[in-house]
Every structure is written in structure tokens, then in C-alpha cells.
PDB file of C-alpha atoms in Angstrom:
ATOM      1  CA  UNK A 245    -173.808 -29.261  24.349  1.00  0.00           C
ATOM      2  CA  UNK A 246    -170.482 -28.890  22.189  1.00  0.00           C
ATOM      3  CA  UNK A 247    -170.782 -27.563  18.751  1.00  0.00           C
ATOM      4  CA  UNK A 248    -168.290 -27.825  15.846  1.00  0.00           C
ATOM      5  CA  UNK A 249    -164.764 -26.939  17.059  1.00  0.00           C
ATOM      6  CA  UNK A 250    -165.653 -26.757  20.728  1.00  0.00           C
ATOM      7  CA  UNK A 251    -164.070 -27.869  23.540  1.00  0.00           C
ATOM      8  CA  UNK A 252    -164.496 -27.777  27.454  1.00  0.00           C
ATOM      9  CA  UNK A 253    -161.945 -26.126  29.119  1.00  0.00           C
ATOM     10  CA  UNK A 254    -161.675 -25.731  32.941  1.00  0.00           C
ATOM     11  CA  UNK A 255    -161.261 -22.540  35.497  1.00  0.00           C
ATOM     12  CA  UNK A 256    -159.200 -24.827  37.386  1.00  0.00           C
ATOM     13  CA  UNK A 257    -159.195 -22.200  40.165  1.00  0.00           C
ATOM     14  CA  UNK A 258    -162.985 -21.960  40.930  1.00  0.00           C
ATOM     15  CA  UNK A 259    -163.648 -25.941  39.630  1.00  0.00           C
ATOM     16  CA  UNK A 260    -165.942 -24.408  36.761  1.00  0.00           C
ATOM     17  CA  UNK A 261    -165.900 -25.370  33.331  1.00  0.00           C
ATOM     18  CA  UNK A 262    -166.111 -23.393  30.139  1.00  0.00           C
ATOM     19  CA  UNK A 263    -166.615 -24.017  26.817  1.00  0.00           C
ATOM     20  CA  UNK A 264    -164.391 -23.101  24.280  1.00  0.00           C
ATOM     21  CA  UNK A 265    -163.263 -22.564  20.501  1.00  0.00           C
ATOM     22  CA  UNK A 266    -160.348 -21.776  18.321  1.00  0.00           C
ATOM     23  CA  UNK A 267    -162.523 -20.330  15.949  1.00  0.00           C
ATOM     24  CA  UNK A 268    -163.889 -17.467  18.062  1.00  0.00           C
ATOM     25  CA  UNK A 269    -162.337 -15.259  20.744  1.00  0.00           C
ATOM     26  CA  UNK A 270    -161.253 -16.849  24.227  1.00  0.00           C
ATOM     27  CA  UNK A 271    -160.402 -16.020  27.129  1.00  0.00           C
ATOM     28  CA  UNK A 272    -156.636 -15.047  28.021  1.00  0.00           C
ATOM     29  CA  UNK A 273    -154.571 -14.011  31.405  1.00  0.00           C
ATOM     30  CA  UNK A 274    -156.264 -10.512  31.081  1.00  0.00           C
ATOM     31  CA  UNK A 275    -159.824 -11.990  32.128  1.00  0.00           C
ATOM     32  CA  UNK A 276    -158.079 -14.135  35.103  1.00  0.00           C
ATOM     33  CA  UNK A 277    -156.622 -11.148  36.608  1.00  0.00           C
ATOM     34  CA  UNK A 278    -159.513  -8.937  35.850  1.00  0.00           C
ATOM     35  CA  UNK A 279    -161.789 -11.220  37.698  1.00  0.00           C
ATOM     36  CA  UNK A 280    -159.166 -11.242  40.544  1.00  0.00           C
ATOM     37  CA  UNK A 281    -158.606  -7.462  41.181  1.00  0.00           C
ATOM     38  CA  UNK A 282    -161.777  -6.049  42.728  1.00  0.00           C
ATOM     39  CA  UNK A 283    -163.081  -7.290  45.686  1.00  0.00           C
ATOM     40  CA  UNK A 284    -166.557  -9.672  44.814  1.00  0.00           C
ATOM     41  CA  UNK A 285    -169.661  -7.286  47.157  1.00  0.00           C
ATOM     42  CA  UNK A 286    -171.303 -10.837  48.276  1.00  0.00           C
ATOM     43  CA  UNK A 287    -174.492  -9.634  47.320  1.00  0.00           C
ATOM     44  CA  UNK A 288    -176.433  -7.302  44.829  1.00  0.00           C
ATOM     45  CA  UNK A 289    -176.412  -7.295  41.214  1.00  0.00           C
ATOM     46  CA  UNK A 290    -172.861  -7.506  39.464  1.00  0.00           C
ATOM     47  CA  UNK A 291    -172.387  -7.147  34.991  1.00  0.00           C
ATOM     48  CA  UNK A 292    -169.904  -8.601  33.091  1.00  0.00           C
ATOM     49  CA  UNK A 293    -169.453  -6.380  30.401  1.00  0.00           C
ATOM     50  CA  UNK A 294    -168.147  -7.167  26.780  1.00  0.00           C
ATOM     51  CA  UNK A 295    -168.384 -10.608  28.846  1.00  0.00           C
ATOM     52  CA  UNK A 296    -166.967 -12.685  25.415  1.00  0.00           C
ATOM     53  CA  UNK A 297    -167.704 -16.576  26.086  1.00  0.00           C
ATOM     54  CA  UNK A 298    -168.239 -15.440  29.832  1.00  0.00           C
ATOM     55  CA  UNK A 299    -165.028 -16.222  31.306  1.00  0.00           C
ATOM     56  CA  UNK A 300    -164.803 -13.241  33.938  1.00  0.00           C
ATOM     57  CA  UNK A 301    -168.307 -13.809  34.913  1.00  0.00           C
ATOM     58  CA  UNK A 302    -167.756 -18.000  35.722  1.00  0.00           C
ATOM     59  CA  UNK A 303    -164.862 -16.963  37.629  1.00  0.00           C
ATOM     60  CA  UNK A 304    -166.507 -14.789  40.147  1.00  0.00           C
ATOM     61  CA  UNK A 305    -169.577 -16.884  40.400  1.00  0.00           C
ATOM     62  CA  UNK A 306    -168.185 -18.952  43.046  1.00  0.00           C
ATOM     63  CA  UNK A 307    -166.974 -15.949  45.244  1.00  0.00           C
ATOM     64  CA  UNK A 308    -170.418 -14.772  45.902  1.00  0.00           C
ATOM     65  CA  UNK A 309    -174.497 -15.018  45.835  1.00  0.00           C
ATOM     66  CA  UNK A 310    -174.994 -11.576  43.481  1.00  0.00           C
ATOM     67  CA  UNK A 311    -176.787 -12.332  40.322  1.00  0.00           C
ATOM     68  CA  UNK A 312    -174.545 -11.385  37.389  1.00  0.00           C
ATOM     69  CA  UNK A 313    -175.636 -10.843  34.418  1.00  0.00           C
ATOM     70  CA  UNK A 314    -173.239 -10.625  31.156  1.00  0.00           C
ATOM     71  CA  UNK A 315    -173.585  -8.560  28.167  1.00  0.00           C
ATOM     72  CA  UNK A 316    -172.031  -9.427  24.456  1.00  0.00           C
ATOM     73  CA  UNK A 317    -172.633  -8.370  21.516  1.00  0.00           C
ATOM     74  CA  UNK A 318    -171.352 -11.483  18.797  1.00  0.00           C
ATOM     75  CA  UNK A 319    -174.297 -14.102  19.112  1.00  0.00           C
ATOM     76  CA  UNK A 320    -171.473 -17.132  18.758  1.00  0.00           C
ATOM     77  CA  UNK A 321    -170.101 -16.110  21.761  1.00  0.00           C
ATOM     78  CA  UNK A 322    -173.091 -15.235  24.180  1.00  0.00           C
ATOM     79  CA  UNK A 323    -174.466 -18.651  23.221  1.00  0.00           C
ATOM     80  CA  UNK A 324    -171.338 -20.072  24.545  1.00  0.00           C
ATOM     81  CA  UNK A 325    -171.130 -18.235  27.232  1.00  0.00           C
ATOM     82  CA  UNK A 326    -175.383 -19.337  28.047  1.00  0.00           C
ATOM     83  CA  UNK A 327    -174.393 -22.890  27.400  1.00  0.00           C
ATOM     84  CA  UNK A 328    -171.191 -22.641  29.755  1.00  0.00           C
ATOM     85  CA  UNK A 329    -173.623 -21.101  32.500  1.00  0.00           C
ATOM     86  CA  UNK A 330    -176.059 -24.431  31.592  1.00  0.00           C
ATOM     87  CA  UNK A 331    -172.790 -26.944  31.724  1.00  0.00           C
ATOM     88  CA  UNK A 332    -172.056 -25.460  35.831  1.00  0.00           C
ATOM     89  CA  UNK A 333    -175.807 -25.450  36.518  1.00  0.00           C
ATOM     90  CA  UNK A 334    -175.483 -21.514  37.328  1.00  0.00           C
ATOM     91  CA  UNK A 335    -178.547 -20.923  35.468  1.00  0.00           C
ATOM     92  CA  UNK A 336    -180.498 -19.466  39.144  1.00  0.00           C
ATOM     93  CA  UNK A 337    -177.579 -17.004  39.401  1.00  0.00           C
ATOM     94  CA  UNK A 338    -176.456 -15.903  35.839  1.00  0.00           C
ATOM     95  CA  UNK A 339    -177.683 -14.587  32.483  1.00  0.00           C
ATOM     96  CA  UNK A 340    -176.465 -13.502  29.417  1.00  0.00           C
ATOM     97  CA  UNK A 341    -177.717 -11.016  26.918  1.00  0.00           C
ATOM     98  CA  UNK A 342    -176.783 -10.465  23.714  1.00  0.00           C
ATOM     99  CA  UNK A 343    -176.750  -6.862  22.547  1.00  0.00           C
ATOM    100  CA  UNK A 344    -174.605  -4.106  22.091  1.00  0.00           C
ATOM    101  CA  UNK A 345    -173.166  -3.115  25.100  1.00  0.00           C
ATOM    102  CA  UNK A 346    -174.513   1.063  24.102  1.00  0.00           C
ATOM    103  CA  UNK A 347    -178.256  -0.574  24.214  1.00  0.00           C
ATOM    104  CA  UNK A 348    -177.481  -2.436  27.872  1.00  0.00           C
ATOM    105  CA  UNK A 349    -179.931   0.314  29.535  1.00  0.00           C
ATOM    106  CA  UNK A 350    -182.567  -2.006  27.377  1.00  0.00           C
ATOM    107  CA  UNK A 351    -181.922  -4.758  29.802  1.00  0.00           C
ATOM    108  CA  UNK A 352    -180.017  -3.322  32.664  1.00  0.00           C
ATOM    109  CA  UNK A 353    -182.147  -0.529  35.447  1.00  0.00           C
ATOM    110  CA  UNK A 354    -180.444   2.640  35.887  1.00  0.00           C
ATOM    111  CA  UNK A 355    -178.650   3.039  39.149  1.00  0.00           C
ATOM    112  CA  UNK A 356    -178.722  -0.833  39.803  1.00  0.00           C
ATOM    113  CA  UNK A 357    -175.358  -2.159  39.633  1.00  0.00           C
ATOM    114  CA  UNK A 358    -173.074  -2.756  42.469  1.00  0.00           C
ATOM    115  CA  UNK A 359    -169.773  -3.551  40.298  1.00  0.00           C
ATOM    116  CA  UNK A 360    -169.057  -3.759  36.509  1.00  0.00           C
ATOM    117  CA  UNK A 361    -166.389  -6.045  35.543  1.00  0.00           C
ATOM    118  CA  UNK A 362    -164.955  -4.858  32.101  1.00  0.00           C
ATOM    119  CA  UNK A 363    -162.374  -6.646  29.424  1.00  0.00           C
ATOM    120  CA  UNK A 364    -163.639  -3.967  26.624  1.00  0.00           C
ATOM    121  CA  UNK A 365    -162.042  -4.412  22.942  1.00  0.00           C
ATOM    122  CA  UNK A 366    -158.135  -2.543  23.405  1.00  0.00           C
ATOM    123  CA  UNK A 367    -157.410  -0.935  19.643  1.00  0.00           C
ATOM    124  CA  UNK A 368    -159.201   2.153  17.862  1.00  0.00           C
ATOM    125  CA  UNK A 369    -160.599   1.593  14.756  1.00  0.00           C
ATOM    126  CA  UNK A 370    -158.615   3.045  13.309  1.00  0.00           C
ATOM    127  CA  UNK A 371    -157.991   3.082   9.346  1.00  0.00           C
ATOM    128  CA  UNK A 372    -154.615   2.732  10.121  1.00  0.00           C
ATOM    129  CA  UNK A 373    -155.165  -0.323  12.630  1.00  0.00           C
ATOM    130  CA  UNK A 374    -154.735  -3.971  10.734  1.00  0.00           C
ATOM    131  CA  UNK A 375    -157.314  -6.119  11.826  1.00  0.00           C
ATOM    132  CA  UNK A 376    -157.705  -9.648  12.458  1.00  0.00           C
ATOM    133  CA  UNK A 377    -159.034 -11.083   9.051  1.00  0.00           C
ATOM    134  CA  UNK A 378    -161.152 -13.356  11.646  1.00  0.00           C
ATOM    135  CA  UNK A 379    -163.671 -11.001  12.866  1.00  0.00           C
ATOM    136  CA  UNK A 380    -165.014 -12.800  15.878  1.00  0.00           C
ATOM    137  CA  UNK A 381    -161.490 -11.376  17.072  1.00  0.00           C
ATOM    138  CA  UNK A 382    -161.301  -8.396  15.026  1.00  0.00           C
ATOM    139  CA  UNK A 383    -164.856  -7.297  17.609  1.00  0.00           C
ATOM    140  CA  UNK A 384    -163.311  -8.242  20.316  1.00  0.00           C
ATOM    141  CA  UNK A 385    -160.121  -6.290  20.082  1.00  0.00           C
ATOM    142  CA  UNK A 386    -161.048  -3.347  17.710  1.00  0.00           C
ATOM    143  CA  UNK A 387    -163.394  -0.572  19.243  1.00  0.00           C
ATOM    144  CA  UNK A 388    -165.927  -1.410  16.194  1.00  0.00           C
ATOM    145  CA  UNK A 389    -168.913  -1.770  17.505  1.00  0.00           C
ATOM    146  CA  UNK A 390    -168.361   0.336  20.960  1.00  0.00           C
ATOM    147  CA  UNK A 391    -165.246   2.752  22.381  1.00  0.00           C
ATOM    148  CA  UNK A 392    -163.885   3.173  25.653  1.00  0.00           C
ATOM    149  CA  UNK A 393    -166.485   6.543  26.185  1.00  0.00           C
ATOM    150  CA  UNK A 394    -169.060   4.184  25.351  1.00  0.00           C
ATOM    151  CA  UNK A 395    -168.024   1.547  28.174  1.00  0.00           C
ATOM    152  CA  UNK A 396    -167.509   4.266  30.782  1.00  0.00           C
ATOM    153  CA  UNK A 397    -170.671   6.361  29.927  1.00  0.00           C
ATOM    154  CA  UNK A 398    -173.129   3.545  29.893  1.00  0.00           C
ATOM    155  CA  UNK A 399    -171.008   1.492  33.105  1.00  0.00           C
ATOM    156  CA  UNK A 400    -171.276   5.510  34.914  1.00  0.00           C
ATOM    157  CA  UNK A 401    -175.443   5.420  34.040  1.00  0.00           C
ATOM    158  CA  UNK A 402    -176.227   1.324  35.192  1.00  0.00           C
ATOM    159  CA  UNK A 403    -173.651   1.506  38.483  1.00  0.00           C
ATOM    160  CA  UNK A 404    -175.351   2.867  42.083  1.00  0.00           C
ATOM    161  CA  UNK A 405    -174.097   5.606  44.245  1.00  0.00           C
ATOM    162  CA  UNK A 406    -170.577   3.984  45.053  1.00  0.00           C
ATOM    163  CA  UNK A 407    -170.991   1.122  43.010  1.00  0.00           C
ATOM    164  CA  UNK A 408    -167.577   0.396  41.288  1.00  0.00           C
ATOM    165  CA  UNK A 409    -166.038  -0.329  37.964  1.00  0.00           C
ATOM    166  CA  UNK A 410    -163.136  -2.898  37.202  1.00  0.00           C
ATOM    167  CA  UNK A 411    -161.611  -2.370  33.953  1.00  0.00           C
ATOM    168  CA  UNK A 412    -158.680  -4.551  32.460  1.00  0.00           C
ATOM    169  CA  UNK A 413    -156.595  -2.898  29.236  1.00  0.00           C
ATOM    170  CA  UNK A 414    -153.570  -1.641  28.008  1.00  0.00           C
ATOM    171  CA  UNK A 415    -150.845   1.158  30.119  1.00  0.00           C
ATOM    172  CA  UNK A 416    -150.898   3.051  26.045  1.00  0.00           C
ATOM    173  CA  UNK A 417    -154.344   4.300  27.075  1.00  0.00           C
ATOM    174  CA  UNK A 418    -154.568   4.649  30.934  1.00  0.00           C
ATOM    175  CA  UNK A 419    -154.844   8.429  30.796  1.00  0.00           C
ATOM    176  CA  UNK A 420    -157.435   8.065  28.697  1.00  0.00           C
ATOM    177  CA  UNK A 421    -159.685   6.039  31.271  1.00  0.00           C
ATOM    178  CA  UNK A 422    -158.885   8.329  33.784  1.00  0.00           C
ATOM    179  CA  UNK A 423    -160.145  11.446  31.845  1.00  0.00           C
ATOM    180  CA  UNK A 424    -162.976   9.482  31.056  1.00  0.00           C
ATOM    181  CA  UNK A 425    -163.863   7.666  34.357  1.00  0.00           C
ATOM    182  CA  UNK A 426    -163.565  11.447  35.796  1.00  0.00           C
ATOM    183  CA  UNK A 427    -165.976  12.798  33.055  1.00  0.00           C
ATOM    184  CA  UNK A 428    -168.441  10.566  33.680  1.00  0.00           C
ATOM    185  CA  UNK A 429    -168.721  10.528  37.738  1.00  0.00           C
ATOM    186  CA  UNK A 430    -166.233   7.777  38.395  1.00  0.00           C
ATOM    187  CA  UNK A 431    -163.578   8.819  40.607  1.00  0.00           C
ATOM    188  CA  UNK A 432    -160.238   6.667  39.768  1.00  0.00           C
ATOM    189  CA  UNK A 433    -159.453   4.649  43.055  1.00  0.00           C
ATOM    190  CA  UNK A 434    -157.259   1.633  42.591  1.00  0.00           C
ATOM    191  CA  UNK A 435    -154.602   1.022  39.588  1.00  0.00           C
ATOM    192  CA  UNK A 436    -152.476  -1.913  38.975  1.00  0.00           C
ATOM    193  CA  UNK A 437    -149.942  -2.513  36.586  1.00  0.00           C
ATOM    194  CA  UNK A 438    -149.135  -6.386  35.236  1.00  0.00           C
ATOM    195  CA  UNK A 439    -146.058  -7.111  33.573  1.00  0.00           C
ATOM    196  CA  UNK A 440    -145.323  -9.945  31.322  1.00  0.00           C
ATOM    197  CA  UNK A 441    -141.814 -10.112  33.196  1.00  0.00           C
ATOM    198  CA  UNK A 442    -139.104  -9.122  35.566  1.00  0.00           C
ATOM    199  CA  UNK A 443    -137.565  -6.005  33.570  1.00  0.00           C
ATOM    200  CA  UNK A 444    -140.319  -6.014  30.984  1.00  0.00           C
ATOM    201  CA  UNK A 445    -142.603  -2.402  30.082  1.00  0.00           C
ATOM    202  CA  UNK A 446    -146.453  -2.981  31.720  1.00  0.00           C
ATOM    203  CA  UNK A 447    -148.549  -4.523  28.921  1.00  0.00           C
ATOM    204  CA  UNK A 448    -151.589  -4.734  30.952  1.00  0.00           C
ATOM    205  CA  UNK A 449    -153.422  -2.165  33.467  1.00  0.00           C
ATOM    206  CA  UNK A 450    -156.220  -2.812  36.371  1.00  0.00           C
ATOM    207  CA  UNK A 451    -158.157   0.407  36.810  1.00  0.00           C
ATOM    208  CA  UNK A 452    -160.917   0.452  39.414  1.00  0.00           C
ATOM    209  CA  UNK A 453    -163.433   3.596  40.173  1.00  0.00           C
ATOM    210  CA  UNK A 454    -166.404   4.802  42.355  1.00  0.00           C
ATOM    211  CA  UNK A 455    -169.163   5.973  41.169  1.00  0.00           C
ATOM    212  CA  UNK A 456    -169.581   9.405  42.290  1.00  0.00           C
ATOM    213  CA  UNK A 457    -166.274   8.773  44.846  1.00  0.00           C
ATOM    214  CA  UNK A 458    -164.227  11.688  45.846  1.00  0.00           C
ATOM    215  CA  UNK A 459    -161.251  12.678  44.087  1.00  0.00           C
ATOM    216  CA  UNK A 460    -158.633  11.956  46.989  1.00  0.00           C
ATOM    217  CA  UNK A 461    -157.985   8.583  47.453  1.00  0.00           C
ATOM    218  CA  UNK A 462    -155.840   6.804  44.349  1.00  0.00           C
ATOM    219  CA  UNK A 463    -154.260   3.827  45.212  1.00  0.00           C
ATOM    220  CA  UNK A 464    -151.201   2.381  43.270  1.00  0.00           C
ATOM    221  CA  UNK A 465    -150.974  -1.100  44.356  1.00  0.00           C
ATOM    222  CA  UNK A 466    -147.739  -3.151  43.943  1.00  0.00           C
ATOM    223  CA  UNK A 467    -146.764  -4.299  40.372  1.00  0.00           C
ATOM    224  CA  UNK A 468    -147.479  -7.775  39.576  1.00  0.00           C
ATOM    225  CA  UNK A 469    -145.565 -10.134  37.237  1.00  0.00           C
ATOM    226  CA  UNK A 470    -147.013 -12.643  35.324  1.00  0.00           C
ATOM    227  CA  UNK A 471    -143.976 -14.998  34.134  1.00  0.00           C
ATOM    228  CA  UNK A 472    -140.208 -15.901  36.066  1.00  0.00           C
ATOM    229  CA  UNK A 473    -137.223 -15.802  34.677  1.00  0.00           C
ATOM    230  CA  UNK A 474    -138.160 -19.635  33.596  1.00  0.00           C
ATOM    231  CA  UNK A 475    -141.320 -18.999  32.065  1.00  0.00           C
ATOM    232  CA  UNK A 476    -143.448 -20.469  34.499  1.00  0.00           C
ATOM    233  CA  UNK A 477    -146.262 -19.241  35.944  1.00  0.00           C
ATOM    234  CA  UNK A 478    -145.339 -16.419  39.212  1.00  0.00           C
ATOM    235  CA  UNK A 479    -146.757 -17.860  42.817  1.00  0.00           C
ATOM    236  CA  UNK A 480    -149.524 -14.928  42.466  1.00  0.00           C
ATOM    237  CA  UNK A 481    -150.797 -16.449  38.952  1.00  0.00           C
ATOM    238  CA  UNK A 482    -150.427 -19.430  39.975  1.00  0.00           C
ATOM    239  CA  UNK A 483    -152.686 -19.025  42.732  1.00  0.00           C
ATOM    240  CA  UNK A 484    -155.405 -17.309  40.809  1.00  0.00           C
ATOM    241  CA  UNK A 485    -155.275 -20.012  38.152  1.00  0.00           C
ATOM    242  CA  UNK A 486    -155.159 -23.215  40.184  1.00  0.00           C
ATOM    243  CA  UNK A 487    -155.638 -22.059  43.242  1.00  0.00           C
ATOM    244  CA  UNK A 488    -152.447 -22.893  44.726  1.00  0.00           C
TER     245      UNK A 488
END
């Protein structure tokens, strides 16, 4: 099951398990809370997109009966994220594919989805941008292989009439996904902004849209905090990563 410089890490939350390495991309705070912000439809057909070793799409498995399917394009992490699916015996309910997430019309129907979850890669590449010299991490954080328009225009094509997209990234470029989301038929209808502390600048933003929603409608929810003034964990983390 566990290949060279794996380990088995657990979603302590949901009581799933997830395999793991140093030497590749995983998972971080930003795929807790992205898997936490919209609400799970119970049914229907749900992507994880960029899905890295499938962290996002574990979470919400136990919240509902949709299938979800995942979409990334390293192969190191897709087979993680297909073993990790194997090690919780999810196998009836989930499925990865690895592509590029620009060819997911290959795999995905048109008009099918009934919510994209999306942790897409944060930085431009840029010349100017320094890159991770590891580049598992460089492709997950760099807009190599795929850019923001990319997400949204291929997320605006798979989602239904009113199906919705959750995006997770950073406040520097939330005007961006709004011009976006509104250029490609998805109206902007529920924003969060996380903060690392009490008095700290937003590093992280929740954007969720309809497909084809009206304009009116935005919703700024309250601000949430991920660490106290003693560095532990905030009641509202807490709860989404144990469960407490």
C-alpha cells in the first residue's frame, strides 16, 4: 500500500485516512477549510479539482452519497490519492483521473456537475516568480500547467444550471476570480476571508458562485481566524479538524 517515504495520515474529523509524503505536495489548512465552506448537495455528481493526493475529496466523502470524482494532473499524486480512496474502501463512490485539468471535458459530461471543489495552484508563472526547486510543489503552487481562466472556464462548461463552484486562494487575487467567475456565467455568491490571526492581513479567501446565478445576492460571511493568541488551534478549526 505505502511506497517509499509514505506515511498514513488521518482526517481525524471524518475518521478517514490518507496517505501521505514529504516528498510530494500535501495537504494544508487551505484544503480543510475548503472542504468545509460550501454546503455538501447529498446527491449528484461532485469534482475535486486540482484534487492533489485527494484530501478535499476524502473529507467530503462522509457528508454525502454523490459520486466525486477528482482530477490531477502529477501521476505521483493521483496514485496516492487512488490508493487513499482503496485504504477507506470508497472505491463505489470515488475516482480519480489523472489529466490536465484543461482536458477534464475528456472525462467529465458537459452540464453534469452539481459542485466543483477547487484548491487550484496560487502564483503566476511568472519569470519573475522563484519556484520550488521540488517540482511536485513547484505544479502545485505555480499556474504551470493551468491558470485561474483555465479553472473557471472549464469548472463554468462541466457545472449544471445552478450548480456551484468552491474555490480556496489567496485575498492578492480575489478581484481577479470575480472578473472571471462573472465572465464565464458564474455569478459570485458567498466570500470568506481566513486569517492566520487576531490583527493579522487575510492570507486566504473562500469564494463560492452559481452557475448562471443572478448578479444580486453576494454574501460576505464573518471572518474566520485560524490561530489564538497562543497558537492553538481556534474552536472553529478545531471543530473542522477533530471534530470537536
Amino acid at each position: 500500500m505505502l511506497n517509499k517515504n509514505e506515511r498514513i495520515d488521518a482526517l481525524y474529523a471524518e475518521g478517514i485516512q490518507i496517505i501521505q509524503s514529504s516528498d510530494v505536495f500535501s495537504f494544508s489548512i487551505d484544503a480543510v477549510l475548503l472542504a468545509n465552506f460550501p454546503k455538501i448537495p447529498k446527491r449528484g455528481k461532485i469534482l475535486d479539482l486540482c484534487a492533489g493526493n485527494g484530501a478535499v475529496g476524502l473529507f467530503i466523502s462522509q457528508k454525502t452519497q454523490a459520486k466525486i470524482e477528482q482530477i490531477e494532473i502529477q501521476p505521483r499524486l493521483a496514485d496516492m490519492a487512488q490508493r487513499s480512496i482503496a485504504l477507506n474502501h470508497l472505491e463505489a463512490q470515488m475516482k480519480v483521473h489523472q489529466l490536465n485539468l484543461k482536458d477534464s471535458l475528456s472525462v467529465i459530461k458537459k452540464d453534469s456537475l452539481d459542485l466543483i471543489l477547487c484548491n487550484p495552484p496560487y502564483f503566476k508563472n511568472l519569470p519573475t516568480n522563484e519556484k520550488n526547486p521540488n517540482p511536485h510543489l513547484a505544479i502545485a503552487r505555480h499556474e504551470i500547467h493551468a491558470t485561474l481562466a483555465d479553472v473557471i472556464s472549464v469548472s463554468s462548461q462541466m457545472l449544471k444550471m445552478n450548480g456551484r463552484l468552491a474555490l480556496v486562494h489567496r485575498p492578492d487575487r480575489f478581484l481577479e476570480i470575480l472578473e472571471l467567475m462573472q465572465h464565464y456565467r458564474i455569478a459570485p455568491k458567498r466570500v470568506q476571508f481566513v486569517y492566520p490571526k487576531e490583527g493579522k492581513d487575510a492570507n486566504i479567501v473562500l469564494v463560492e458562485g452559481i452557475k448562471d446565478g443572478k448578479k444580486a445576492g453576494l454574501k460576505i460571511l464573518p471572518p474566520l481566524t485560524v490561530y489564538s493568541k497562543n497558537n492553538e488551534y481556534t474552536p472553529a478549526l478545531k471543530a473542522m479538524l477533530y471534530g470537536e
